[in-house]
CSV table of C-alpha atoms and ligand atoms in Angstrom, one decimal:
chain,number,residue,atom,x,y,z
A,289,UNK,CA,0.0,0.0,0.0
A,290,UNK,CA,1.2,3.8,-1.1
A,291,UNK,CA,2.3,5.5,2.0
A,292,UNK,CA,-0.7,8.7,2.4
A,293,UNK,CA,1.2,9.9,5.6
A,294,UNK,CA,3.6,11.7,4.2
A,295,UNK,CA,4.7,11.6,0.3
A,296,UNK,CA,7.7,12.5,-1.8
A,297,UNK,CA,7.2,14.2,-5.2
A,298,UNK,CA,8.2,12.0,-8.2
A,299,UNK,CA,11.2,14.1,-8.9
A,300,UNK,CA,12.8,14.2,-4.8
A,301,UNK,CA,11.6,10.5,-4.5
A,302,UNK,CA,14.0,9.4,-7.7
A,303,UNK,CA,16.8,11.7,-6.2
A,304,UNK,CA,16.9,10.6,-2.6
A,305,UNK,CA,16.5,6.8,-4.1
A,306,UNK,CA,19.5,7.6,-7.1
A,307,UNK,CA,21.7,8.5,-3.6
A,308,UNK,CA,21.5,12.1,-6.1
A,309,UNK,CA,22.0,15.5,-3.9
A,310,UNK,CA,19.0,16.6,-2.5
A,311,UNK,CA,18.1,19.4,-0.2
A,312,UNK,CA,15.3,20.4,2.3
A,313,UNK,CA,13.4,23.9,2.7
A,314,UNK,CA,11.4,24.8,5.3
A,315,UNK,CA,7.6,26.6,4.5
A,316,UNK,CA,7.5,28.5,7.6
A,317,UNK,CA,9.7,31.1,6.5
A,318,UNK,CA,7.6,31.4,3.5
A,319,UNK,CA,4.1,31.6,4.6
A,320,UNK,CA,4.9,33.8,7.9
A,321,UNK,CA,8.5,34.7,8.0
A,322,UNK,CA,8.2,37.0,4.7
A,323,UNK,CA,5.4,39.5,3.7
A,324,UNK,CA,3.0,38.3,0.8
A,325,UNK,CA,3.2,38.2,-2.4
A,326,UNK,CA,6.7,38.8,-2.6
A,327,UNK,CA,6.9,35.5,-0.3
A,328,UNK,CA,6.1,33.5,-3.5
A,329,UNK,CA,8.8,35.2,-5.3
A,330,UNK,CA,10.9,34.6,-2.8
A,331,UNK,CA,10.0,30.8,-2.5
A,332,UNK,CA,9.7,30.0,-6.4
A,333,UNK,CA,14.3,31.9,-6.3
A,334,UNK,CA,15.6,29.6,-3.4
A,335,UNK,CA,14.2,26.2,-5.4
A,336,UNK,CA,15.8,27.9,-8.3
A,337,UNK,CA,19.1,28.6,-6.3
A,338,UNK,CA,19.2,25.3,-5.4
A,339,UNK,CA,18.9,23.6,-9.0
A,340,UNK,CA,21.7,26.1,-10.6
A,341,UNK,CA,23.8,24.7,-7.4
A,342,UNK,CA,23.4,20.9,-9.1
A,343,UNK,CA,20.6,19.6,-6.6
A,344,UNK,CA,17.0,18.9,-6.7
A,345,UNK,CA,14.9,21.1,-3.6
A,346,UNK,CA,12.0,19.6,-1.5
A,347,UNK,CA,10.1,22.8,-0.2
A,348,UNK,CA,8.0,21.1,2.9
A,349,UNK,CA,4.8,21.4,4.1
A,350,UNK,CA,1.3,19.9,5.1
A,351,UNK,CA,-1.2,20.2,2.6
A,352,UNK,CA,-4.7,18.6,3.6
A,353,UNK,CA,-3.3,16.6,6.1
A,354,UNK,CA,-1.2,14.9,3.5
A,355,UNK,CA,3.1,16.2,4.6
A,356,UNK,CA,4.7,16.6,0.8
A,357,UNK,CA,7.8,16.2,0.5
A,358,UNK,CA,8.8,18.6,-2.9
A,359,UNK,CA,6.1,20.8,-3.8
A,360,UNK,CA,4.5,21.7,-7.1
A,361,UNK,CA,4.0,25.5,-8.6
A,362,UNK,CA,0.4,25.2,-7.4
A,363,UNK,CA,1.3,23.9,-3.9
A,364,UNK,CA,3.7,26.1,-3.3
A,365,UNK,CA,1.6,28.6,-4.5
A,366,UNK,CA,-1.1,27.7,-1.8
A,367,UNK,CA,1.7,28.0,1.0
A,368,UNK,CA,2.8,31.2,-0.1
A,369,UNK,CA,-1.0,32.8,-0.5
A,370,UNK,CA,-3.3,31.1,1.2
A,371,UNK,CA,-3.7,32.9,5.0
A,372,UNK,CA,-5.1,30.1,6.4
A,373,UNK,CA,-1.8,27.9,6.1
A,374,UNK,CA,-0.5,27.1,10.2
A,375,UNK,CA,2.7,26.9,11.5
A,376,UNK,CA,3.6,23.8,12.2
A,377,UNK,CA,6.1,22.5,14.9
A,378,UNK,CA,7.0,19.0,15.3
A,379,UNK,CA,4.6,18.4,17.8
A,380,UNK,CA,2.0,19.8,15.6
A,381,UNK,CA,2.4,17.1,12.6
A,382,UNK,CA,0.0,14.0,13.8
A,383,UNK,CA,-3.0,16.4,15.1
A,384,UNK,CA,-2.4,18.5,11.2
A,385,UNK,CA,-2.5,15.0,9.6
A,386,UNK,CA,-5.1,13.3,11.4
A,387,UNK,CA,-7.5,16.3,11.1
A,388,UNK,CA,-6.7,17.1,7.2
A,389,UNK,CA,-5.2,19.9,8.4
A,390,UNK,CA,-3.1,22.3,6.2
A,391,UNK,CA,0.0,24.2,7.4
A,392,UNK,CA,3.7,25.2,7.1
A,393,UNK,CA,6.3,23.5,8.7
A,394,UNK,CA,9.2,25.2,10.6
A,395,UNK,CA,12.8,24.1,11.3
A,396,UNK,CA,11.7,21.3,14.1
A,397,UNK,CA,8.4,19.7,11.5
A,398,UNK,CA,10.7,19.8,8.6
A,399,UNK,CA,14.1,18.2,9.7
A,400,UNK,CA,12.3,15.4,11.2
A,401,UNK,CA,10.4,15.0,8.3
A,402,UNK,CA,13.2,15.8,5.6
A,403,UNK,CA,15.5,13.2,7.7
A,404,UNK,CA,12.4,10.2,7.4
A,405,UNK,CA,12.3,10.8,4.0
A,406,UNK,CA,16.2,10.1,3.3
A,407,UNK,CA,17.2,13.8,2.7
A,408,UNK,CA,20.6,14.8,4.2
A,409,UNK,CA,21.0,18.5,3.9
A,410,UNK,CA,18.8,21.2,4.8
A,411,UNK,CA,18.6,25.2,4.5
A,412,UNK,CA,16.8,28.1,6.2
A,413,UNK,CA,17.4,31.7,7.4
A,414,UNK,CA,18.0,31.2,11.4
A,415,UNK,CA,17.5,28.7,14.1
A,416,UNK,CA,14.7,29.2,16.8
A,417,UNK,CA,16.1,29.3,20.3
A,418,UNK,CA,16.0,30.3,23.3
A,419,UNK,CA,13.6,33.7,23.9
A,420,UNK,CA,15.5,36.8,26.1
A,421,UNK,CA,12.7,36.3,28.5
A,422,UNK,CA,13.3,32.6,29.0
A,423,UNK,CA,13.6,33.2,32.9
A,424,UNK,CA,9.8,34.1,32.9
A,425,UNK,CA,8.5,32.5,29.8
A,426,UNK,CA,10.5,29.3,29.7
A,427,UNK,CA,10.4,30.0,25.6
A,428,UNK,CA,12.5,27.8,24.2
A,429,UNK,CA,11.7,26.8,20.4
A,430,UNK,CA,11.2,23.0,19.9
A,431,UNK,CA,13.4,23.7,17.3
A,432,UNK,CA,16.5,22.8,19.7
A,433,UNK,CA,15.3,19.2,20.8
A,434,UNK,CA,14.4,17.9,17.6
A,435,UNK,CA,18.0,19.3,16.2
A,436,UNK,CA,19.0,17.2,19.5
A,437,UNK,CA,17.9,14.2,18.3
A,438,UNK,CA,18.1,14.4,14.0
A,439,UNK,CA,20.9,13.5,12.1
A,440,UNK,CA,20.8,16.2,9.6
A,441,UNK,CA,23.1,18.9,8.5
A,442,UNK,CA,21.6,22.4,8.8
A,443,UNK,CA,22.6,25.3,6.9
A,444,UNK,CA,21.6,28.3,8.5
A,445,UNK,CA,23.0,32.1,9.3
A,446,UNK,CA,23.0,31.3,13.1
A,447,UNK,CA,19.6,31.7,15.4
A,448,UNK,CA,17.5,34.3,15.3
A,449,UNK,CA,19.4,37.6,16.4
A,450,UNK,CA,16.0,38.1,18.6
A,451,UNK,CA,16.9,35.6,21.1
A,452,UNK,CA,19.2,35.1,23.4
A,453,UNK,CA,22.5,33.6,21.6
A,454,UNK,CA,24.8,32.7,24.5
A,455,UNK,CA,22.1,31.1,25.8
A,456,UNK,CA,20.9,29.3,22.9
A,457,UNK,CA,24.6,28.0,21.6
A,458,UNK,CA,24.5,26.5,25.4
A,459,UNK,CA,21.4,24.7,25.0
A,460,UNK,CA,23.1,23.6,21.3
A,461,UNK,CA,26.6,22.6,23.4
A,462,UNK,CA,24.4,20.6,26.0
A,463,UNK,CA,21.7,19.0,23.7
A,464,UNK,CA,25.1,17.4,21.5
A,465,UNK,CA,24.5,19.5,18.1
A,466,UNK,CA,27.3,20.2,16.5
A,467,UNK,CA,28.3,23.9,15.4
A,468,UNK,CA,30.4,25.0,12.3
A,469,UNK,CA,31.3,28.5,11.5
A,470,UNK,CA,31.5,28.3,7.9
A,471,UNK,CA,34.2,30.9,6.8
A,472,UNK,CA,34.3,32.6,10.4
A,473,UNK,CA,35.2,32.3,13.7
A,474,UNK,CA,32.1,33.8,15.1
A,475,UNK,CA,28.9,32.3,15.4
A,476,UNK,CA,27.0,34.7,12.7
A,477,UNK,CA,23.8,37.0,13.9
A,478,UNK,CA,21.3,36.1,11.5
A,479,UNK,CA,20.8,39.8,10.0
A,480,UNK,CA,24.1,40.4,11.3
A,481,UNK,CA,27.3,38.9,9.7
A,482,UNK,CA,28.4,38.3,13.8
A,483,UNK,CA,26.7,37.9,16.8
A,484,UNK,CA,30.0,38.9,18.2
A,485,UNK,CA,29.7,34.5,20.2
A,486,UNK,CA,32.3,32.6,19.4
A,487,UNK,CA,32.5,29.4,17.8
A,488,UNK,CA,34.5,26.1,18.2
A,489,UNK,CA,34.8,24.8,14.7
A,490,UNK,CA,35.7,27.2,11.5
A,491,UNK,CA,35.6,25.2,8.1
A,492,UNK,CA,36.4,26.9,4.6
A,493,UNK,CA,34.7,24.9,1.4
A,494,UNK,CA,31.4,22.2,1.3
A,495,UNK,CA,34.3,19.9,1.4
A,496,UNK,CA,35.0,20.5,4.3
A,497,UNK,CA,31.5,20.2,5.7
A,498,UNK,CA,30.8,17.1,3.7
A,499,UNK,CA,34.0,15.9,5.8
A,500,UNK,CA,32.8,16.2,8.8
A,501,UNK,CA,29.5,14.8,7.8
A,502,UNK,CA,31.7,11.3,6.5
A,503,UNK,CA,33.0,11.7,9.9
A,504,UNK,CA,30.0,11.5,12.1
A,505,UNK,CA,28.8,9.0,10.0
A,506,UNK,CA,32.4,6.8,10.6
A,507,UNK,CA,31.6,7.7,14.1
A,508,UNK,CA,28.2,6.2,14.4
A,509,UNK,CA,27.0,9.0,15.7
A,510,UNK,CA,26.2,11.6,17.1
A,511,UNK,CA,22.3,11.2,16.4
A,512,UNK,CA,22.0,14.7,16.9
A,513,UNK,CA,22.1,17.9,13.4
A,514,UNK,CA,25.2,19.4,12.7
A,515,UNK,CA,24.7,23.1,12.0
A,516,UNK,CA,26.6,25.0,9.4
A,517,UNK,CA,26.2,28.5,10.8
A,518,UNK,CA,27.1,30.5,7.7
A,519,UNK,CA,27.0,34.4,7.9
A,520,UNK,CA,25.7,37.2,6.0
A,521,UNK,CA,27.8,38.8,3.6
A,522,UNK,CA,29.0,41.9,5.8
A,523,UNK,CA,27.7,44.2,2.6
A,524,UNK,CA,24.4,42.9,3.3
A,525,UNK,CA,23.9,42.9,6.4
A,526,UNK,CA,21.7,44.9,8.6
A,527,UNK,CA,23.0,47.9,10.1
A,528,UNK,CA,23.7,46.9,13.3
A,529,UNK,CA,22.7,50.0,15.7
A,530,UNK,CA,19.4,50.1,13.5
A,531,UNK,CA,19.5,46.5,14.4
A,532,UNK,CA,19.3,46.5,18.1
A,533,UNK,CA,17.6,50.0,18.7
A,534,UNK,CA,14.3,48.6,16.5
A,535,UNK,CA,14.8,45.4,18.2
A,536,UNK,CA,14.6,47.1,21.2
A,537,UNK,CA,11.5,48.6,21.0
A,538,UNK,CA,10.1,45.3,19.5
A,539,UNK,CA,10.7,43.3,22.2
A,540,UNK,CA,9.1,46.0,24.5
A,541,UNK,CA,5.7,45.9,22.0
A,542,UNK,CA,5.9,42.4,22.3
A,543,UNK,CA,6.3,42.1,25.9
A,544,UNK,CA,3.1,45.0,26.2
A,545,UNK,CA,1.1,43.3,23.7
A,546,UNK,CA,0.9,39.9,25.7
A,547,UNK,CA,2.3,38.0,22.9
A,548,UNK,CA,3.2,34.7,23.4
A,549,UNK,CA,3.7,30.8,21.9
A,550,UNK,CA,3.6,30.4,18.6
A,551,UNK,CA,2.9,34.5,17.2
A,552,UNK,CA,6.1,35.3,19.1
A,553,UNK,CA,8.9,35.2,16.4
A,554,UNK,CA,6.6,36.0,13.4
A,555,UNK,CA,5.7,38.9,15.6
A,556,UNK,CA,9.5,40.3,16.1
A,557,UNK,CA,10.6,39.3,12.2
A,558,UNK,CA,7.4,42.1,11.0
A,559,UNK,CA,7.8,44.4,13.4
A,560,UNK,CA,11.8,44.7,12.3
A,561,UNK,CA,10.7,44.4,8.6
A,562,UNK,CA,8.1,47.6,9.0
A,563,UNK,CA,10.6,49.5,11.2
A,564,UNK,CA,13.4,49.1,9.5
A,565,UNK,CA,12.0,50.3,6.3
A,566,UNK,CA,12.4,46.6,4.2
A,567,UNK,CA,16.0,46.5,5.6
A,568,UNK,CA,15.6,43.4,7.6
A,569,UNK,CA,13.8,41.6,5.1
A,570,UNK,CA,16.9,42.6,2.7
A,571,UNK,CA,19.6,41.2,4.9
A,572,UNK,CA,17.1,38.1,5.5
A,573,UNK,CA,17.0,37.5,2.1
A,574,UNK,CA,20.5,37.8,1.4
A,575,UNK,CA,21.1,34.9,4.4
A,576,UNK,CA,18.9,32.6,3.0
A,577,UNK,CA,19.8,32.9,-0.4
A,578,UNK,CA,23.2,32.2,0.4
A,579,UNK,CA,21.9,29.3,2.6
A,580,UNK,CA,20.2,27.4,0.3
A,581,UNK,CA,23.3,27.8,-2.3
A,582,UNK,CA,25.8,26.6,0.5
A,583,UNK,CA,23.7,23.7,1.3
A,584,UNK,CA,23.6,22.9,-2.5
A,585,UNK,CA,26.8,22.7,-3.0
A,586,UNK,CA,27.2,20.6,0.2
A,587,UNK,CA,24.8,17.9,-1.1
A,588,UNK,CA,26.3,18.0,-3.9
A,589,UNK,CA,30.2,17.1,-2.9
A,590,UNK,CA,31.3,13.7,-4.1
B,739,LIG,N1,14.2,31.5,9.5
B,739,LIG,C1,13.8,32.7,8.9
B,739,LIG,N2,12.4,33.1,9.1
B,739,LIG,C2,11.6,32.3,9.8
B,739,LIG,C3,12.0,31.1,10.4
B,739,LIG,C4,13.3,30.7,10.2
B,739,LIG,O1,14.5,33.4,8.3
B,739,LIG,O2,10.4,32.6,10.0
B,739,LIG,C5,11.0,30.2,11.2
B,739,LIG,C6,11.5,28.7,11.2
B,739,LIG,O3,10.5,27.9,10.7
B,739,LIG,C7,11.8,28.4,12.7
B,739,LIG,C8,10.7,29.2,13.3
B,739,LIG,O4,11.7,27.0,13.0
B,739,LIG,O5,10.8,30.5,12.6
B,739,LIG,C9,10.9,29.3,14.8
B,739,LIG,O6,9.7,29.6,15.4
B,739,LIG,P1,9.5,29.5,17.0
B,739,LIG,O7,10.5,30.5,17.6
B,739,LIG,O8,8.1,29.8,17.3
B,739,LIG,O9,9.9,28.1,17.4
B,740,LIG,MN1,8.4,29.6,21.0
């Protein structure tokens, strides 16, 4: 009997099977990390990046309670447009499938679903973590335990410069997830080429990576992601005194506002975006299109 649960598009199915380089996207990003329509746009590029870098993508997401692995242009067009899509943790996958349920999957829902499916390599803009007001919220995105416990390479421009990094790289450090500064020696800041944190590990070309990789595989472990934090280009970066006096005043809005759960980080990533003037979403797009070319041309190392 054809699997229902979750199912691979015709093109990721023959890739993953062919041992041919493959790598995952998240939806989340798409349908509430970036403003509509340009979101589309946005989506329809990093698939395109991807192929030029010599592999196939598989966008991710739940669509009717069906998780696809590699969407079509009208699938990804619903993602992208239709405002009734949900974000989707891990957590959040059997109650989305049981119920016919349609939503967008963030870091957590789409490595463990990218990793079922036989897909090594993955791309996004930055890592959830842990919140700056942990001590009262106790937010800490589930985006950290599943990392604990995937075996997938992550390529990302750090965590989200709205949380708190030192503590987040110690949650990474304790949970066993391995950290690579990919041409740097600090731990980049998501719209900042630095969040000024250093890191353990610095390697230079996908080789490299793809090293490693071979390595923990040699190993038999860890069973935990490694992350390939790879920084913004300092020329595209956000300014960073615009950076932390809007994300000031976010965090304060945020805090006033009651917000909590789930509309937290959607919350901070718009209210940068609209008080920056666009320059957030710039320096976001410039991480995640260099991202998803990295992790390309990581799968793609023979
Ligand atoms: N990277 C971006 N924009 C985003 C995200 C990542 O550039 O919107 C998403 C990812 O899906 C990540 C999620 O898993 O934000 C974290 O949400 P939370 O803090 O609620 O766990
Ligand atoms: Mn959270």
């Amino acid at each position: 009997m054809p699997e229902t649960t979750v199912v691979l598009s015709e093109e990721v199915r023959e890739a993953v099977a062919a041992g041919r380089p493959v790598v995952a996207l998240e939806s989340t990003i798409i349908a509430h990390g970036l403003p509509r329509p340009r979101n589309l746009a946005v989506a329809q590029e990093l698939e395109a990046l991807v192929r030029s870098a010599g592999a196939v993508p598989a966008t991710i997401a739940v669509l009717d309670g069906i998780a696809r692995i590699g969407l079509d242009t009208r699938q990804l067009e619903r993602v992208a447009g239709d405002t009734g899509v949900r974000k989707l943790g891990h957590r959040d996958l059997a109650p989305a499938i049981a119920l016919g349920t349609s939503g967008a999957t963030t870091v957590s829902a789409t490595a463990f679903l990218a990793a079922r499916s036989g897909i090594r390599v993955f791309a996004t803009g930055g890592l959830g973590g842990v919140h700056r007001e942990w001590a009262t919220t106790q937010d800490e995105s589930a985006d950290l335990r599943l990392l604990a416990q995937t075996g997938i390479t992550v390529v990302c421009a750090g965590v989200k410069s709205i949380l708190d990094v030192p503590a987040t790289l110690q949650r990474l450090e304790t949970l066993g997830v391995g950290v690579l500064g990919y041409g740097t020696e600090h731990f980049p800041g998501f719209y900042l080429s630095s969040s000024g944190e250093p890191v353990d590990w610095t390697v230079r070309t996908p080789h490299e990576v793809a090293a490693v990789m071979r390595a923990r595989e040699a190993l038999g472990g860890p069973r935990s992601a490694l992350v390939v934090a790879n920084p913004v280009p300092e020329d595209e970066q956000l300014d960073p005194a615009l950076h932390d006096r809007v994300l000031a005043l976010a965090l304060d809005e945020c805090r006033e506002r009651g917000i909590v759960g789930q509309g937290v980080t959607p919350f901070l990533l718009e209210y940068l975006m609209r008080y920056t003037d666009g320059a957030s979403l710039e320096a976001n797009l410039a991480a995640v299109r260099g991202n998803v070319t990295l992790a390309a041309r990581i799968a793609a190392v023979r």
